[in-house]
CSV table of C-alpha atoms in Angstrom, one decimal:
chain,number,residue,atom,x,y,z
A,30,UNK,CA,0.0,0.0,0.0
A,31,UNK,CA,0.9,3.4,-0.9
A,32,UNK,CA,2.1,5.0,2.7
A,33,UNK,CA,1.2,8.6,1.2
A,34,UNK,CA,-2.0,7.8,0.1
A,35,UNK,CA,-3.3,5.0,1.3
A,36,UNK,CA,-4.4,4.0,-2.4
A,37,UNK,CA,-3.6,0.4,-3.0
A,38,UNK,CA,-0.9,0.7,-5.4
A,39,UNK,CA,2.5,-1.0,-4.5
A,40,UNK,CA,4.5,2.3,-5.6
A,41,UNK,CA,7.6,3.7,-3.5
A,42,UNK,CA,8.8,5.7,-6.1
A,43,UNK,CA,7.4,9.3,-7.4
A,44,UNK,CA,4.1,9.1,-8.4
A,45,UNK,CA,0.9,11.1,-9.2
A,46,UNK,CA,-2.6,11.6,-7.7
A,47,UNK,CA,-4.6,13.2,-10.4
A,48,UNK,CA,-7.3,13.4,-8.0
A,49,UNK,CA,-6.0,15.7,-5.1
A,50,UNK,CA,-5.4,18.5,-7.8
A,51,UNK,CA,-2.0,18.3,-8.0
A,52,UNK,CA,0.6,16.1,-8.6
A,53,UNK,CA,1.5,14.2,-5.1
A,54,UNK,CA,5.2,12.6,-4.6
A,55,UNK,CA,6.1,10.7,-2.2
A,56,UNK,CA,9.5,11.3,-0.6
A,57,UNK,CA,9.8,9.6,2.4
A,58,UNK,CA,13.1,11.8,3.1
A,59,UNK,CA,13.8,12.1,6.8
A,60,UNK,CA,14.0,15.7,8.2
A,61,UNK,CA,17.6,15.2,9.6
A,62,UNK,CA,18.8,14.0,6.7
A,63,UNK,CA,21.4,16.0,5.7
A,64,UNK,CA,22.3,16.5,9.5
A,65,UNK,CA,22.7,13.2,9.5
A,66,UNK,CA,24.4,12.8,6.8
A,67,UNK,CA,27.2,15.4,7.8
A,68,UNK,CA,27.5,13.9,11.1
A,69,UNK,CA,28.3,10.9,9.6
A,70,UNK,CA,31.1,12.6,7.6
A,71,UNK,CA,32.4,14.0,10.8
A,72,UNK,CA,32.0,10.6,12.2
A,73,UNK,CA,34.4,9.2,9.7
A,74,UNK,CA,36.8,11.8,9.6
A,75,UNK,CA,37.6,11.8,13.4
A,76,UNK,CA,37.4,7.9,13.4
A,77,UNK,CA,40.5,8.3,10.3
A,78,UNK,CA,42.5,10.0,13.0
A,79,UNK,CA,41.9,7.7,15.7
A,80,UNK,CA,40.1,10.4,17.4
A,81,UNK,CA,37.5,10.4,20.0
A,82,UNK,CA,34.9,12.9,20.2
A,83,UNK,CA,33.2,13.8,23.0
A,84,UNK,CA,30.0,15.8,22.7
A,85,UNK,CA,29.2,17.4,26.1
A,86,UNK,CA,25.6,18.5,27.6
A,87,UNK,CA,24.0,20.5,30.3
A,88,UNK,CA,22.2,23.2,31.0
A,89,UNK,CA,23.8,26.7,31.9
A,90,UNK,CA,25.4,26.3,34.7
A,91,UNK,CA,25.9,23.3,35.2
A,92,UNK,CA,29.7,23.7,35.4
A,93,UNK,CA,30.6,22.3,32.3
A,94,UNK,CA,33.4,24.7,31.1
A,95,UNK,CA,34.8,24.9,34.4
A,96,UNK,CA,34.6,21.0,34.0
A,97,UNK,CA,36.5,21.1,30.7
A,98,UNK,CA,38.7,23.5,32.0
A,99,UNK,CA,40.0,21.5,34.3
A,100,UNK,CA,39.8,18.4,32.2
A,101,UNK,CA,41.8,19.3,29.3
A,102,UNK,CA,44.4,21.1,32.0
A,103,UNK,CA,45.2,17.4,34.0
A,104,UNK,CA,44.0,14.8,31.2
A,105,UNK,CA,47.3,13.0,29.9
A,106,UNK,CA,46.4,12.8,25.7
A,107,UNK,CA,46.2,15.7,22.9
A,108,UNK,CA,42.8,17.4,23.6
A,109,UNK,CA,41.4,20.1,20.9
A,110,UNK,CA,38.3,22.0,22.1
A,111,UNK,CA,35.0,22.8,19.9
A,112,UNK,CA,33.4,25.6,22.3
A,113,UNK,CA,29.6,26.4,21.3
A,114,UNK,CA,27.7,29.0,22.9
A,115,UNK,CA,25.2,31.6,21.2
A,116,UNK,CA,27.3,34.9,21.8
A,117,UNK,CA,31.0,35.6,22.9
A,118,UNK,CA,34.7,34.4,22.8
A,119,UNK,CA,34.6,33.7,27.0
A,120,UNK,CA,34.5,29.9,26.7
A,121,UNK,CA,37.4,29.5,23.9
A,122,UNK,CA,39.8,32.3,25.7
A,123,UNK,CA,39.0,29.6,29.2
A,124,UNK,CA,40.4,26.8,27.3
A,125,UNK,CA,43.2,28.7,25.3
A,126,UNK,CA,44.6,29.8,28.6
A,127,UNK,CA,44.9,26.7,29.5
A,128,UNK,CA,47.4,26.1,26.8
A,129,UNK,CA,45.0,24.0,24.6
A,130,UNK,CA,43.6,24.0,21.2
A,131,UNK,CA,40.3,25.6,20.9
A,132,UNK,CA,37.9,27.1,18.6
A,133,UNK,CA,34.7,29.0,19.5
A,134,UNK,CA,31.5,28.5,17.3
A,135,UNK,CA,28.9,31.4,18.0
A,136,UNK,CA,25.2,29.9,16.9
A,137,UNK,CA,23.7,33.3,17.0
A,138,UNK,CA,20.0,32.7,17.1
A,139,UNK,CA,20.3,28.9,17.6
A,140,UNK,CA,19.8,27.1,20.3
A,141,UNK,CA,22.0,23.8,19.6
A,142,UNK,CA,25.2,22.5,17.7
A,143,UNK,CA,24.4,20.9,14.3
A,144,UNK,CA,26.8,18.4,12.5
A,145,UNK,CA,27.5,21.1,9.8
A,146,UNK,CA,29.1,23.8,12.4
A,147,UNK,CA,30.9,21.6,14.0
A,148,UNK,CA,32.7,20.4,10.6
A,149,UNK,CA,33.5,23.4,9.9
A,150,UNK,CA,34.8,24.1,13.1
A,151,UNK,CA,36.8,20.2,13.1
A,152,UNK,CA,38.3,21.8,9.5
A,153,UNK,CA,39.8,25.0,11.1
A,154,UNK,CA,40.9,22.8,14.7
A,155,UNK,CA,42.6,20.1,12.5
A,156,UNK,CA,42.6,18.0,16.0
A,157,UNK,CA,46.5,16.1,16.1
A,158,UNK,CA,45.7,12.0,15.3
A,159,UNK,CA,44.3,10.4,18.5
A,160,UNK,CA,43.4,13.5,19.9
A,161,UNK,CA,40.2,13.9,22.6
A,162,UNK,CA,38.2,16.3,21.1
A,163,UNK,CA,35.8,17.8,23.0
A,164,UNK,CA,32.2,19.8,22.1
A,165,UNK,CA,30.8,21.7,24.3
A,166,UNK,CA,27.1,22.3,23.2
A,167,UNK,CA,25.4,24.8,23.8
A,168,UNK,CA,24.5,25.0,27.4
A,169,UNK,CA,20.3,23.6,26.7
A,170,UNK,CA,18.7,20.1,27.7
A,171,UNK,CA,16.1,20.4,25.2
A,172,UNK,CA,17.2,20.9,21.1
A,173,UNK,CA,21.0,19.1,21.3
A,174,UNK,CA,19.5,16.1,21.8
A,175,UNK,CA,18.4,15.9,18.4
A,176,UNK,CA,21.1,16.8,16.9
A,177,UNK,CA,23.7,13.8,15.8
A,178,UNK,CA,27.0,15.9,15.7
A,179,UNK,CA,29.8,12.6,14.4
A,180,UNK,CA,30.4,12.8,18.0
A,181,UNK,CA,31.8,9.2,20.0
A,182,UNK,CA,30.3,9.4,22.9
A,183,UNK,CA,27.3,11.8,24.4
A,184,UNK,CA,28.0,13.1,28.4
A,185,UNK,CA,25.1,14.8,30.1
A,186,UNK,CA,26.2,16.7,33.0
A,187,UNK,CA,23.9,17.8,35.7
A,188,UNK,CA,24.5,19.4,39.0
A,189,UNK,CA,23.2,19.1,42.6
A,190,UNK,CA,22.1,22.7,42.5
A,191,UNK,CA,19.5,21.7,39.9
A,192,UNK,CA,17.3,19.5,41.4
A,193,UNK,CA,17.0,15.9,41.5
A,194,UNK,CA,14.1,15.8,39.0
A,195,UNK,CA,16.0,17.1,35.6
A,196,UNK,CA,16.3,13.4,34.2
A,197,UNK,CA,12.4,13.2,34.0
A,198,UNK,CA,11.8,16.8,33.1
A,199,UNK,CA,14.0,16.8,30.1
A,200,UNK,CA,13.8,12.7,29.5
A,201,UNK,CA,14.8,13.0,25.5
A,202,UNK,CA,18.7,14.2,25.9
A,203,UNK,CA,19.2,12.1,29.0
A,204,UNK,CA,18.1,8.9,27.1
A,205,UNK,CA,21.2,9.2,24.8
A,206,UNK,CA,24.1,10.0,27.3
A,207,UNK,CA,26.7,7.4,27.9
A,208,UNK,CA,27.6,8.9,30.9
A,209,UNK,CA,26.3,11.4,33.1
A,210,UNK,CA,28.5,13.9,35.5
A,211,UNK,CA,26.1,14.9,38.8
A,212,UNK,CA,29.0,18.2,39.3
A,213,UNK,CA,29.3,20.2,42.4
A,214,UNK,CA,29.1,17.8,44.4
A,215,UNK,CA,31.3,19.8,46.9
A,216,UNK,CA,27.9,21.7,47.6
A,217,UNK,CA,26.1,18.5,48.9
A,218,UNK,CA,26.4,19.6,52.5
A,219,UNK,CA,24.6,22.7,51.8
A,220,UNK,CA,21.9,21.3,49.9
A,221,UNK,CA,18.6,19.1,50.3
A,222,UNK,CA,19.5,17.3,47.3
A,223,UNK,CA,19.2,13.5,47.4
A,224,UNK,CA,21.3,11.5,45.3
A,225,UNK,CA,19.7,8.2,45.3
A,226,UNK,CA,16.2,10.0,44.8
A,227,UNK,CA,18.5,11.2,41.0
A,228,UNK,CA,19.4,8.5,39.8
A,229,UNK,CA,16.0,6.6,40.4
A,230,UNK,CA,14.4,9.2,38.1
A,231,UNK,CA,17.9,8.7,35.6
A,232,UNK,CA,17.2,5.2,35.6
A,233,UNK,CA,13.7,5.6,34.7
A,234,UNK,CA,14.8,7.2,31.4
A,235,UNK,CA,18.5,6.1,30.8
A,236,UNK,CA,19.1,2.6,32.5
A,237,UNK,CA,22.6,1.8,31.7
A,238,UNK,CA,24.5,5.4,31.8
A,239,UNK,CA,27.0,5.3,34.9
A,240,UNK,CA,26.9,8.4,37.1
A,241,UNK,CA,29.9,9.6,38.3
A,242,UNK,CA,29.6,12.0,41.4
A,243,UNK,CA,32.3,14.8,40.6
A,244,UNK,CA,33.6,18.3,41.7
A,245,UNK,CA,35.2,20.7,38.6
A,246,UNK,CA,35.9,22.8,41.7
A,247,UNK,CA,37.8,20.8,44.5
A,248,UNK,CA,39.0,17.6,42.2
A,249,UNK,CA,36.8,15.4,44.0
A,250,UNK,CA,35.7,12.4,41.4
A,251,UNK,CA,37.5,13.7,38.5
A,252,UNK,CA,40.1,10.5,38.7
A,253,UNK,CA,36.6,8.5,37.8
A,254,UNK,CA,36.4,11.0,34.8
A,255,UNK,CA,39.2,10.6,33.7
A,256,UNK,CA,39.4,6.6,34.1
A,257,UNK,CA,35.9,6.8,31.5
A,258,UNK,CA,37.8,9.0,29.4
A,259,UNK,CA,40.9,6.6,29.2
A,260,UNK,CA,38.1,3.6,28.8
A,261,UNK,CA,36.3,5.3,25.3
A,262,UNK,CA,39.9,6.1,23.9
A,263,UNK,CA,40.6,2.5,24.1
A,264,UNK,CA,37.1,1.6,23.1
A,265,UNK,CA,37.7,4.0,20.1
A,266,UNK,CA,41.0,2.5,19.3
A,267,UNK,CA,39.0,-1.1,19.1
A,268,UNK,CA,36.2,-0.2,17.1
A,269,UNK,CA,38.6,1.6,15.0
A,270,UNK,CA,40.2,-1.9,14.3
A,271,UNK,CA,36.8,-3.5,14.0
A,272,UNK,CA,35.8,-4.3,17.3
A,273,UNK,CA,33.5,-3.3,20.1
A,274,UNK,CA,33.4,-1.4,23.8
A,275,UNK,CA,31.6,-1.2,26.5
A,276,UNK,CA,31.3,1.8,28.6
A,277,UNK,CA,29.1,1.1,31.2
A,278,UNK,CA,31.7,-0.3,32.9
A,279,UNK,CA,34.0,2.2,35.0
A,280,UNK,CA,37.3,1.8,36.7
A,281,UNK,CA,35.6,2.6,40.1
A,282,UNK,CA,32.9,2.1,41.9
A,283,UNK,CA,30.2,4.8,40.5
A,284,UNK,CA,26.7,5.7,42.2
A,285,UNK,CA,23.7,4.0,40.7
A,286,UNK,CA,26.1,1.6,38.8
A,287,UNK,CA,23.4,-0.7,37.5
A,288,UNK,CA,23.5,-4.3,39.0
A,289,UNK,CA,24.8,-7.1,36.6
A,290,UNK,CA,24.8,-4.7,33.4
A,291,UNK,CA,27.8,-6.2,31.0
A,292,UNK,CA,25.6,-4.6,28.0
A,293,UNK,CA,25.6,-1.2,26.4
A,294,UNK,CA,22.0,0.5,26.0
A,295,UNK,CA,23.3,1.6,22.1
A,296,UNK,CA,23.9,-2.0,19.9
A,297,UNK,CA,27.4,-0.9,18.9
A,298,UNK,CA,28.9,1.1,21.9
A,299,UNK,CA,30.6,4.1,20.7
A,300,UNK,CA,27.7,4.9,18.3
A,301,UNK,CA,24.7,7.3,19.3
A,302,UNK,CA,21.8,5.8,19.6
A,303,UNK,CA,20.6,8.5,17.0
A,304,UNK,CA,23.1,7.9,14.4
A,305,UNK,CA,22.1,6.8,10.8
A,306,UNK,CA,22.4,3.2,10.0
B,11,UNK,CA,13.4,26.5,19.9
B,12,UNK,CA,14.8,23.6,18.1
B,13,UNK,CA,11.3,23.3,15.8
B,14,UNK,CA,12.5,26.0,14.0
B,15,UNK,CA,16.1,24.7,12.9
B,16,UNK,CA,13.7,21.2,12.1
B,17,UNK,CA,11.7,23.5,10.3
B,18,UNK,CA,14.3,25.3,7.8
B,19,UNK,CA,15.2,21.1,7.6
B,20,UNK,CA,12.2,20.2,5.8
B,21,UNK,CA,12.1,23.6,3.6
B,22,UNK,CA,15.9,22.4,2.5
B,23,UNK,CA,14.9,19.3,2.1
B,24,UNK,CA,12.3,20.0,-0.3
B,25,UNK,CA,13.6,22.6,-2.4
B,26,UNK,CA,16.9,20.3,-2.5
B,27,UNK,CA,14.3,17.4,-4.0
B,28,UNK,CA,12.3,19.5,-6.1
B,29,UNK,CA,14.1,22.2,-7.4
B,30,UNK,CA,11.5,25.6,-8.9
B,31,UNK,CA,8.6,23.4,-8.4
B,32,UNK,CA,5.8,25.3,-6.8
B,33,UNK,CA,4.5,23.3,-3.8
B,34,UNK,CA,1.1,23.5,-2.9
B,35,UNK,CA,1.2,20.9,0.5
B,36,UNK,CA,3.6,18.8,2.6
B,37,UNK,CA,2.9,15.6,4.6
B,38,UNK,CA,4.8,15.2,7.6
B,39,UNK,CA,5.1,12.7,10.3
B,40,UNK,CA,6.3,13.4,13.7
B,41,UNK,CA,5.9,11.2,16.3
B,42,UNK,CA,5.0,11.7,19.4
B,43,UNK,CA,7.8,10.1,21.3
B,44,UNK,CA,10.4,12.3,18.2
B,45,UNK,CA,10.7,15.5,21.0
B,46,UNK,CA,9.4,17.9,18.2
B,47,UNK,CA,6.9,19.6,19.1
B,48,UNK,CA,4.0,20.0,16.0
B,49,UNK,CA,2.6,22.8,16.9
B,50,UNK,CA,5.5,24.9,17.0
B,51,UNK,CA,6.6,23.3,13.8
B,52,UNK,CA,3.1,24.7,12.4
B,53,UNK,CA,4.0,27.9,14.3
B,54,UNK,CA,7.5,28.3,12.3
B,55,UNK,CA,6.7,26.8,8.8
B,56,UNK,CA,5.1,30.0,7.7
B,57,UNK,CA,7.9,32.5,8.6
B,58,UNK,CA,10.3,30.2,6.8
B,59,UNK,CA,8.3,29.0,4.0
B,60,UNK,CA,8.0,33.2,2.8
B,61,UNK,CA,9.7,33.6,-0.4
B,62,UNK,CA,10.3,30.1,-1.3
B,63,UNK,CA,8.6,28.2,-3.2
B,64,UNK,CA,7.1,26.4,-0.1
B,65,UNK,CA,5.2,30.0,0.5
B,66,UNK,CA,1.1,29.5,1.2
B,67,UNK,CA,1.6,25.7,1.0
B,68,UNK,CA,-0.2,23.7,3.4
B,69,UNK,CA,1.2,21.6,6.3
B,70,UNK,CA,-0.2,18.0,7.2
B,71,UNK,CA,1.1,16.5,9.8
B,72,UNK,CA,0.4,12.8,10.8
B,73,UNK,CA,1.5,11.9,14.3
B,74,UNK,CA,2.1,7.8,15.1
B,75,UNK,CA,1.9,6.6,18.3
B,76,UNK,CA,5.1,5.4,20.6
B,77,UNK,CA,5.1,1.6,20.9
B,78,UNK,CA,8.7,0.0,22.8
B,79,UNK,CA,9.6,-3.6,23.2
B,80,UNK,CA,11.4,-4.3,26.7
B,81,UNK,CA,14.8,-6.0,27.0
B,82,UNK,CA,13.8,-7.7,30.6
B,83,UNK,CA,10.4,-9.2,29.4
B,84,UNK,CA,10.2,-8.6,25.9
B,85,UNK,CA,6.6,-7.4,26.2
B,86,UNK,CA,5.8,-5.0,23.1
B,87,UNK,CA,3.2,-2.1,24.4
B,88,UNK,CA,2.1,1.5,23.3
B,89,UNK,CA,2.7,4.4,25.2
B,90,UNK,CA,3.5,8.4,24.3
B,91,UNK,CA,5.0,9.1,27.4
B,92,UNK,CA,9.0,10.3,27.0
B,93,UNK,CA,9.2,8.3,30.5
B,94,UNK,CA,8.3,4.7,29.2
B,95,UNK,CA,7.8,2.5,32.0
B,96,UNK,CA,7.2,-1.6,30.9
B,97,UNK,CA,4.3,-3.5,33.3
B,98,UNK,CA,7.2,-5.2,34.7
B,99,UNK,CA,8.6,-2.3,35.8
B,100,UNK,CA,11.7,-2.0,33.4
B,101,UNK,CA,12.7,0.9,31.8
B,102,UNK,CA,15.2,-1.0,29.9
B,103,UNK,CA,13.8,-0.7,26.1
B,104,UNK,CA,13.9,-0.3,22.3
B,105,UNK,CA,11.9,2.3,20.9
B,106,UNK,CA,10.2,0.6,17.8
B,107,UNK,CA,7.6,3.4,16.5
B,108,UNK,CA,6.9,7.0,18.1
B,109,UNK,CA,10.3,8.8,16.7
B,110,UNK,CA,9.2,9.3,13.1
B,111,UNK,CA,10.6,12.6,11.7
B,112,UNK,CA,10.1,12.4,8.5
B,113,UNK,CA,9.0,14.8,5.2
B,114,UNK,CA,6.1,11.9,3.7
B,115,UNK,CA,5.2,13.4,0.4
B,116,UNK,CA,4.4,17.0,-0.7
B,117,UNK,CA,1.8,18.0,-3.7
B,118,UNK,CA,3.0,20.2,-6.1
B,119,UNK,CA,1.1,22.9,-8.1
C-alpha cells in the first residue's frame, strides 16, 4: 500500500494523484537527513584519525566549562576543544589559557550545535591524530539532543544545585548520554539534594549510563572521569580496528552503577543511539 | 526553539528534491515520542516558508503513536509518554515506533 495515500498501489517511487489536484510525490526523506548525513562525515573523519569525540551536555550552569577546563588542563592525551555557545569568545579564551587548542562556534539565534558547524569548526581545529576532542554544546537540555554531531560518545552533566528531577523533566537528551557527571558535588552539605532519589528518576529514562559524582571545583571524582575517558579512547581505538566497547563499565565504583549490566544500551557502543544506519 | 532549525530542515529538504517546483502541501510525520513539538513546527513553517517556493503551501502532519519492546520481558506495548515504564517495571527498552521525523510526500502545483 501506498504510505502517502493509502491508495492500494505498490509504488515507492514518485508518483501522481490526479485526484487531489496536484501532482502528489512521495519522498519519504527524513528531516535530519542531511544532518545526518554530515555527522556521519564527521564521524568518519575523526574515526581516520583515531580520534574520540566527545559531545558534552547540560544546562547553563551546570559547570561544564569549568569542567573542561580543568579536564583538558590534568587529562594525559592531545585534547582540541570545539566551544559552542550563542554569543561571545569567553569559553574558547577559558580553554586557550589553558594552553589548549580551541575554537569557539557562535550559533547566534540557535539554540544547539548541528553536524554542519561543527565540521567546519573540526576543519579549522585540525585536531592532532588520536586526539580527545571535546564539544561543548550549547548550554540547553532540550534541542541538542536531536542533533547527531559525528560525535563518539554523548556526556550529560547535571548538577546538585539543579534538582533531582532534571532526568524526568527533560527525558529526550538524558536517554542518549553514555555517561552522566552529577557536578558540584562539593555543595552536597549545603543542599537538600538527594542522590539516590536522582538516579532513580535517571534510571527511569537512561538505564545503563554510569553516574559519576564529581567536583570541577575541588578535584573530587575527577580520577573517575578521567578513568571513562581513558576507557572510550581504548574503546575508540578497538572499534577503530573493528571491534566493540563497553562503557558502562568504569574503573571505580560509581553511584547508581546498574547491578549485573555487562551490556551497552546503544547496539554498537561508541555509536549514538541517534546515528544513521 | 529547536522546531524552528527542524523547520528550515524540511524547507531544505524539499527545495533540495524539487528544485522551482511550486509546492502547494507537505505531509509530515512526527511522532509523538520524536521530542518535536508540532505545533511549534506549524507555528515556524510560515515564517520560513516566505519567499520560497514552499510559500502558502499547506502543512499535514500525521503523528504515530510510541510503541517499545522491553529488554527484561520482551513485552511489546504503546505508550507516548517520553518516560516509558514496561508493566514489569523496566525501563530498559527499544523504541520501535513513536520517533518518526520524516518529510512523507508533498503535492506540487
Amino acid at each position: 500500500m501506498c504510505a502517502t495515500c493509502g491508495c492500494s498501489s505498490p509504488h515507492d517511487h514518485d508518483h501522481a494523484h490526479d485526484d487531489r489536484g496536484g501532482q502528489v510525490i512521495d519522498l519519504q526523506q527524513r528531516v535530519l537527513a542531511r544532518n545526518d548525513h554530515l555527522a556521519e562525515h564527521n564521524r568518519t573523519w575523526l574515526s581516520d584519525r583515531g580520534a574520540l569525540a566527545v559531545n558534552l551536555m547540560s544546562s547553563p550552569g551546570s559547570g561544564k566549562t569549568t569542567l573542561l577546563e580543568r579536564t583538558v588542563r590534568e587529562l594525559p592525551a592531545a585534547v582540541a576543544v570545539i566551544e559552542g555557545d550563542q554569543e561571545t569568545q569567553f569559553d574558547a579564551e577559558r580553554i586557550r589559557a589553558t594552553g589548549r587548542t580551541a575554537v569557539q562556534v557562535n550559533t547566534g539565534s540557535g539554540c544547539h550545535l548541528d553536524a554542519a558547524m561543527v565540521r567546519r569548526a573540526l576543519g579549522e581545529l585540525d585536531p592532532r591524530p588520536g586526539s580527545v576532542v571535546f564539544i561543548e554544546n550549547v548550554g540547553n537540555l532540550v534541542c541538542p539532543a536531536l542533533f547527531d554531531l559525528g560525535e563518539t560518545v554523548r556526556v550529560v552533566i547535571m548538577s546538585v544545585t539543579e534538582g533531582e528531577d532534571k532526568p524526568l523533566k527533560y527525558p529526550h537528551m538524558v536517554r542518549t548520554a553514555d555517561v552522566v557527571l552529577l557536578n558540584k558535588v562539593d555543595l552536597l552539605p549545603h543542599l537538600d539534594f538527594d542522590i539516590d532519589r536522582f538516579v532513580g528518576y535517571l534510571r527511569q529514562v537512561n538505564p545503563h549510563a554510569p553516574v559519576l559524582r564529581v567536583s570541577a571545583r575541588t578535584g573530587a571524582g575527577l580520577a573517575d572521569w578521567y578513568g571513562w575517558l581513558r576507557r572510550a579512547i581504548r574503546c575508540q581505538v578497538a572499534v577503530t580496528r573493528g571491534g566493540h566497547g563497553d562503557l558502562t563499565k568504569t574503573d571505580s565504583p560509581v553511584v547508581g552503577g546498574h547491578p549485573g549490566v555487562g551490556e551497552h544500551p546503544h547496539p554498537v557502543a561508541l555509536q549514538p543511539v541517534d546515528s544513521p544506519p | 526553539m529547536h522546531e524552528l532549525a527542524i523547520t528550515q530542515s524540511i524547507v531544505e529538504a524539499v527545495v533540495d528534491r524539487l528544485g522551482e517546483a511550486r509546492i502547494a502541501s507537505v505531509r509530515l510525520e512526527i511522532g509523538t515520542l520524536s521530542g518535536v513539538v508540532p505545533d511549534s513546527v506549524r507555528f515556524c513553517f510560515d515564517l520560513v516558508t516566505e519567499g520560497t517556493t514552499l510559500a502558502g503551501a499547506r502543512l499535514e502532519i500525521d503523528q504515530p503513536g510510541g510503541r517499545a519492546r522491553c529488554r527484561s520481558c520482551a513485552e511489546e506495548f504503546s505508550s507516548d509518554d517520553p518516560i516509558m515504564l514496561c508493566a514489569c517495571g523496566s525501563a530498559d527498552l527499544d523504541v520501535i515506533a513513536g520517533q518518526e521525523l520524516t518529510i512523507t510526500a508533498v503535492e506540487v502545483v
